Amino acid sequence: MAERNSTGLLMMLEPSPVIAMTLPVEVREKVAELELELSEGDITQKGYEKKRAKLLAPYTPQIQGVEPSLQKDNRIQSSSQAAPPGSKHNKSRATNTRDERFRSDLHTEAVHAALAKYKERKMPMPSKRRSVLVQSSIEACTPPDTSSASEDEGSLRRAGRMVSSTPYQNHPAPNIEHWFNRVIQGSSTSSSASSTSSHPGGRGHATTAVLADLMAYTQIDNHSAPPDVTGLSEHSLRADRDRPPVASVKVVPRGYNHSSVMETADGVPVNSRVSSKIQQLLNTLKRPKRLSLREFFIDDFEELVDVQQPDPNQPKAEGNQMSPLAGEPLGVATNWPPSLLASLQRWGITQPRSPCLTALDNAGKPVYTLTYGKLWTRSQKLAFTLLNKLSTRNEPLLLPGDRVALVFPNSDPVMFMVAFYGCLLAELIPVPIEVPLTRKDAGSQQIGFLLGSCGVTLALTTDACQKGLPKAQTGEVVTFKGWPRLLWFVTDGKHVVKPPKDWHPTIREANNEIAYIEYKTSKEGSTMGITVSHPAMLAHCHALTQACGYTEAETICNVLDFKRDAGLWHGVLTSVMTRMHVISIPYSLMKVNPLSWIQKVHTYKARVAVVKSRDMHWSLLAQRDQRDISLSSLRMLIVTDGANPWSISSCDAFLSVFQGRGLRPEVICPCASSAEGMTVAIRRPPESGVAPPGKAVLSMSGLSHSVIRVDTEEKLSVLTVQDVGQVMPGALVCVVRVEGTPYLCQTDEVGEICVSSGSTGGSTGGSTGMAYYGLPGMTKNTFQTIPVRASGGPISGRPFTRTSLLGFVGPDNLVFIVGRMDGLMTVCGRRHNADDVVATALAVEPMKFVYRGRIAVFSVSVLHDERIVVVAEQRPDASEEGSFQWMSRVLQAIDSIHQVGVYCLALVPANTMPKAPLGGIHISETKQRFLEGALHPCNVLMCPHSCVTNLPKPRQKQPEVGPASMIVGNLVAGKRIAQACGRDVAQLEDNDQFLYMQDVLQWRAQATPDHPLFLVLNAKGTVSSTASCLQLQKRAERVAVALIEKGHLNPGDHVALVYPPGIDLIATFYGCLYAGCVPVTVRPPHPQNLATTLPTVKMIVEVSKSVCILTTQAIMKLLKSKEAAAAVDVKSWPMVLDTDDLPRTKRLQIYKPPTPEMLAYLDFSVSTMGILAGVKMSHAATSALCRSIKLQCELYPSRQIAICLDPYCGLGFALWCLSSVYSGHQSILVPPLELDSNVSLWLSAVSQYKVRITFCSYSVMEMCTKGLGTQTETLRLRNVNLSCVRTCMVVAEERPRIALTQSFSKIFKDLGLSPRAVSTTFGCRVNMAVCLQGTSGPDPTTVYLDMRALRHERVRMVERGSPHSLSLMESGKILPGVKVVIANTETKGPLGDSHLGEVWVSSPHNATGYYTVYGEDALHADHFNTKLSFGDTQTVWARTGYLGFLRRTELTDASGERHDALYVVGSLDETLELRGMRYHPIDIETSVIRSHKSIAECAVFTWTNLLVVVVELSGSEQEALDLVPLVTNVVLEDHYLIVGVVVVVDPGVIPINSRGQKQRMHLRDGFLADQLDPIYVAYNM
């Protein structure tokens, strides 16, 4: 530690007895109490010192002239002197062969120490296809390596830590129940109050013992931050114990009586008895009023999302207000040139042979040396050519002041320099940019945008570069995406012309014109052009020359990009100003030989080298073989990214290795610069007699609150920074607050550095120096800031430039930088720097897992806060399990050191992150790809449970309000009770005297024997079979005879009908009625999929107690085949009769049921919950159903309707088999299976038969929308015309799928389909048809609901397009004879209008009960015969099991009454109860499908309180992991839920029933039984 702290920042004095006398009484009492504890052995010596120091800190005098924040306590000083005096330290550093990239030993050791505090925890590894899944065992994990730091340093620190880890050993534990309750209460940040126990990563199961231990060892009196419960002392953490959630432990000062501070969830102490409503009111009053603008939606997230209150104990700045800091005055030299071009002219004429620039090839050999004479003549030639030899239509192409792009590779500095000065001489404005290699370069589109906005039409380049650019077929350079059209001009010798003798470029004094434009990429990825004027350029060269002490003919080695930043300032501009010789080292050479720059310094005896810490780091790794290098010629090694947090370790390591080769320590000069502020500060060369360099060891926790605290407590979470020297000559620097008004900071506060100087245009007054091109608003904010004092007055009349550097001014007026605005991430009100997080991640054994140390850190905004994302490139040889363990350790390290959670950690394959032009990672492009789902990671770890702490409070169920109070409340509020009914069915018609369907058929066969009832179409669109009234009766009679004679069946026996859709099914149904048997229609098994479809057939046959199966010969063979035997026991089938060839028969005596209440048929269907439910339909209910449908749709024998539905259950069966016989209309039957081979079959039939009314299912509608969306033109040519359709009804038992119906209407509008035609129906198990649009009556209405209110079971209408809105379409008109009421699911009381409740229905066609073998009578009574608990308690209702609401509309129905619309929201069984709220899966699924183009389908369900999202991936498998963060984000944003598990599967895995509904329970069972064969399963921590 000696080397680290002796240069360090200075000691804190012990309070003297004199001071002690002036202490306040309570402080003296506390000190006395501490001494008592120490004497009784209740506290260790170290704990005592720590607490005492803390108590006395505010009363300790400050050392003269030193910031309070930068004082150090004397403990460290003494420990540093305790290090042995030998040079063992340096020796161990020099032989250290670990990857030293961007790491200080201090930081690495801190990380390892932090990790040692965690025992390896088992986290569920994501499962991935094709990967061997081995659960990591604790024994297999290597413990975190704490010995990686040099020995004496490590042992000292470890010894110190062992003592400090047990400060509370002998203390009684605080009240355990209190903490336990508190943890349980606080754990509700996860997806449900109880789900902490199921966090993967096992943060729950917190036993009381662990908590007791934990609380005994957490420093309970520590106000400044919540205890880091990750840091349990060694013996309190046993391998089998897990830590509780960090967020849940709140610190309570020790003196409190624990029972009195139980808090409610929103932090209101209970004993204060302030109701939360009043508290809310108080908070609202405190908040400034905002006038609501009518035309904008104000997102009222504050009342929903838990807005984090600032911690009252967080550190605050205590220093005085800083005063602006001025650099030394700019020296006035007599021979100083009036402009940079004057300087060029002078050296070009007076020193033509003097070398200006030497270019090297990839082998490191000098290729060409440009002299000042050559630079002068070649730039003149180019200037003349550009102005005079380029023209279009006799007009010169370029005029002075035009912008020109400079596109030069990094390996050709000579051509660039000539082009740059050529443009300046021609008074053109150069815009240097990178060479675009492909059309998809990272950020290339943004560069194109900049060129377009600057009006660039010409690009200068070299011959070799032009040949390498991608070409179009014509041979011209392609236009890159987003770029303007450019003319490319090659500046090589043969293309430029020598100017005539009398032509001379005009060399003016530096006027306020723009000299050049440098591009800069902002944090969001947009590219801005920064304009630099001639005076600013000149002033900056002047300042650099003075600060660096440049002299004529010095040699300078430049490793940086010469097109921008410091590489341009030192290597192209200032070098010409002072006639220096630049050796330019290309990036390509550095990649081949990282030592090249050091060799060149040695060869050319260079006096100055301009590098980045990366270059120093690379050379360290390669230096072993080099013996004969000397760096003694260097007087300045300028480290241009000295402001980076890791530059200090590169500098230290570089010095320790090269000190033996002539490198003097004082030569290393870090500097700080930014595109806006240019060079802000630089450490001066030693001869200039300035203060010695300094280092600061700062508390990360303090920095996150923008406060500087020298860390005296815990050496783990510290940031060691070095100074970047003094302010530039002639500049004035101040530090201002980052957000809001630019107030000056206090001396111990971190802020944004602002500079005012000649180079930024400050001292020349006004905005002449620099600006953002074409962005006056942003220019004003950045380049013309006026910092103000606390009093509000400006500090000076000069405008300042915001440099985007974050830092402070330390002792001796040294500038310290701790980060950049670009890397600033504000999480929960605390600021973290991306570079610091990278450094921490790199300290966790990166060499094994991270490819070339490539890590990007950025934040994304999710749910009103920033969330940290870490993306790293994975080494090709890293194992899946190893990488996963590395990831979990990185999470722990960042959590420990920065006290911030990582939201997402992703590993991508090596070399796939978008790169910046000269190495490094293109952060904004990486972020963009992450958000678009185009990053293609190979490993993802999401931790939303620990990061997202601002979820709304879970809903607390109120003590139940009784049904009577509900009604009274509604009456008081002026709401009517939600009740509605269809038309009265009093008027009878000709066949309404029949109560039995078989009688109706007989009557029709006699009255209109040849009237066609049914017409079945095949896939070709031709009629495959028909049936008139008489034909149908005859076939039915034959079936009845066969049942009685061949089957020997008795009246009342149950018969299963297993037929494909067609006339056979209808005929056998009526045959059963004729014979007095009870038919059960069953969908036939699918021959290609017997394993899953046959068991359902078998189950229905068994559950319905069928004694006989009627079917066709083909299906009969299938039922008894070998394949069938593999799926079911074929021997146990009941008698099977085929009805293919039935003999003609004599007249049959038709069976007459004794009462219409007798069972007519059984209707079996599998619900979406996977439950097989059969309901009993009586004869009376059957005919009542037909009558209602007939009245609603105005069905008469002259009508034709087209039906494309499955005929096996529900309304589909009724329309297919019953309705035509009852009403006499003709039904055109289109079996949905036929659409597989001819999608347009149904619509063509509708058009051909000019049908006015048609029915279909959602699956049919979806097939048409997807299959015919692009073919409407072809259909039109085939004369398909849908203008005849008045009503197209979708038969469904669910919420209307409004998106599908709307897109169907839009697509087929071109074929004449009226947008008002499409509507939906609603039926369920207890009543097949509750709603049906019908032909008369108002159009279906659509309303928009607030989804957030809906979760609380409230209905709140909002405007279309408002945030969180959900559109709902009315489910059709209530049928005649049907009454509907909305009831509370729990109290069974009636609800008011627009309340969400269960839809109850009463009607003559209700089913009479469930038919089951188990005889669950209680369930039957509850569902079919239930009564309201209040109000109308006489009517018998059936419960539909669906949630919905009624709303009285402005429309009138046929009877002239106002129309009541029924809206169905979803199935009660399917809803998810999460965080006390009710969610409908479809809403979450809709959000998820929207989140990425490759998600084909999605289904959600819960599993032990975790939300599981299954998505079908339609793209390539490499996109699978892109979906995990996007799915998590969208569910958080839209629904305030944390996704527990994301499962990515192949298309078609989510099971869908015949009605097109998702079978979520089947999916859940498949997931739990591991049958989905997922591509990837991610467990979100």
Short mmCIF file of C-alpha atoms in Angstrom, two decimals, residues 860-863 867 869 903-904 927 930-933 942 944 948 1487-1488 1490-1491 1522-1539 1542 1580:
data_model
loop_
_atom_site.label_atom_id
_atom_site.label_comp_id
_atom_site.label_asym_id
_atom_site.label_seq_id
_atom_site.Cartn_x
_atom_site.Cartn_y
_atom_site.Cartn_z
CA VAL A 860 -31.71 1.69 -20.70
CA SER A 861 -34.86 3.33 -19.39
CA VAL A 862 -37.42 0.83 -18.13
CA LEU A 863 -40.34 1.70 -15.87
CA ARG A 867 -31.38 0.14 -15.66
CA VAL A 869 -26.92 -3.36 -18.91
CA TYR A 903 -30.53 -5.35 -14.82
CA CYS A 904 -29.14 -7.45 -17.66
CA LYS A 927 -27.33 -0.18 -27.02
CA PHE A 930 -29.83 -4.43 -27.62
CA LEU A 931 -33.09 -2.46 -27.71
CA GLU A 932 -33.96 -3.63 -31.21
CA GLY A 933 -33.24 -7.25 -30.35
CA MET A 942 -31.51 -10.80 -16.23
CA PRO A 944 -35.09 -7.58 -12.59
CA VAL A 948 -36.57 -2.99 -10.06
CA SER A 1487 -47.56 -6.70 -25.25
CA VAL A 1488 -45.00 -9.48 -25.64
CA ARG A 1490 -45.40 -6.48 -29.99
CA SER A 1491 -41.89 -6.44 -28.52
CA ASP A 1522 -32.49 -11.27 -27.93
CA LEU A 1523 -36.06 -11.84 -26.85
CA VAL A 1524 -35.34 -12.30 -23.13
CA PRO A 1525 -34.57 -8.64 -22.25
CA LEU A 1526 -37.22 -7.28 -24.62
CA VAL A 1527 -39.94 -9.50 -23.16
CA THR A 1528 -38.89 -8.54 -19.63
CA ASN A 1529 -38.87 -4.83 -20.52
CA VAL A 1530 -42.26 -4.73 -22.16
CA VAL A 1531 -44.03 -6.63 -19.37
CA LEU A 1532 -42.47 -4.31 -16.79
CA GLU A 1533 -43.41 -1.19 -18.72
CA ASP A 1534 -46.95 -2.18 -19.63
CA HIS A 1535 -48.03 -4.33 -16.70
CA TYR A 1536 -45.67 -3.55 -13.79
CA LEU A 1537 -44.83 -7.25 -13.50
CA ILE A 1538 -41.48 -8.96 -13.31
CA VAL A 1539 -41.16 -11.95 -15.62
CA VAL A 1542 -38.76 -16.72 -20.35
CA ASN A 1580 -34.69 -13.99 -14.36
#
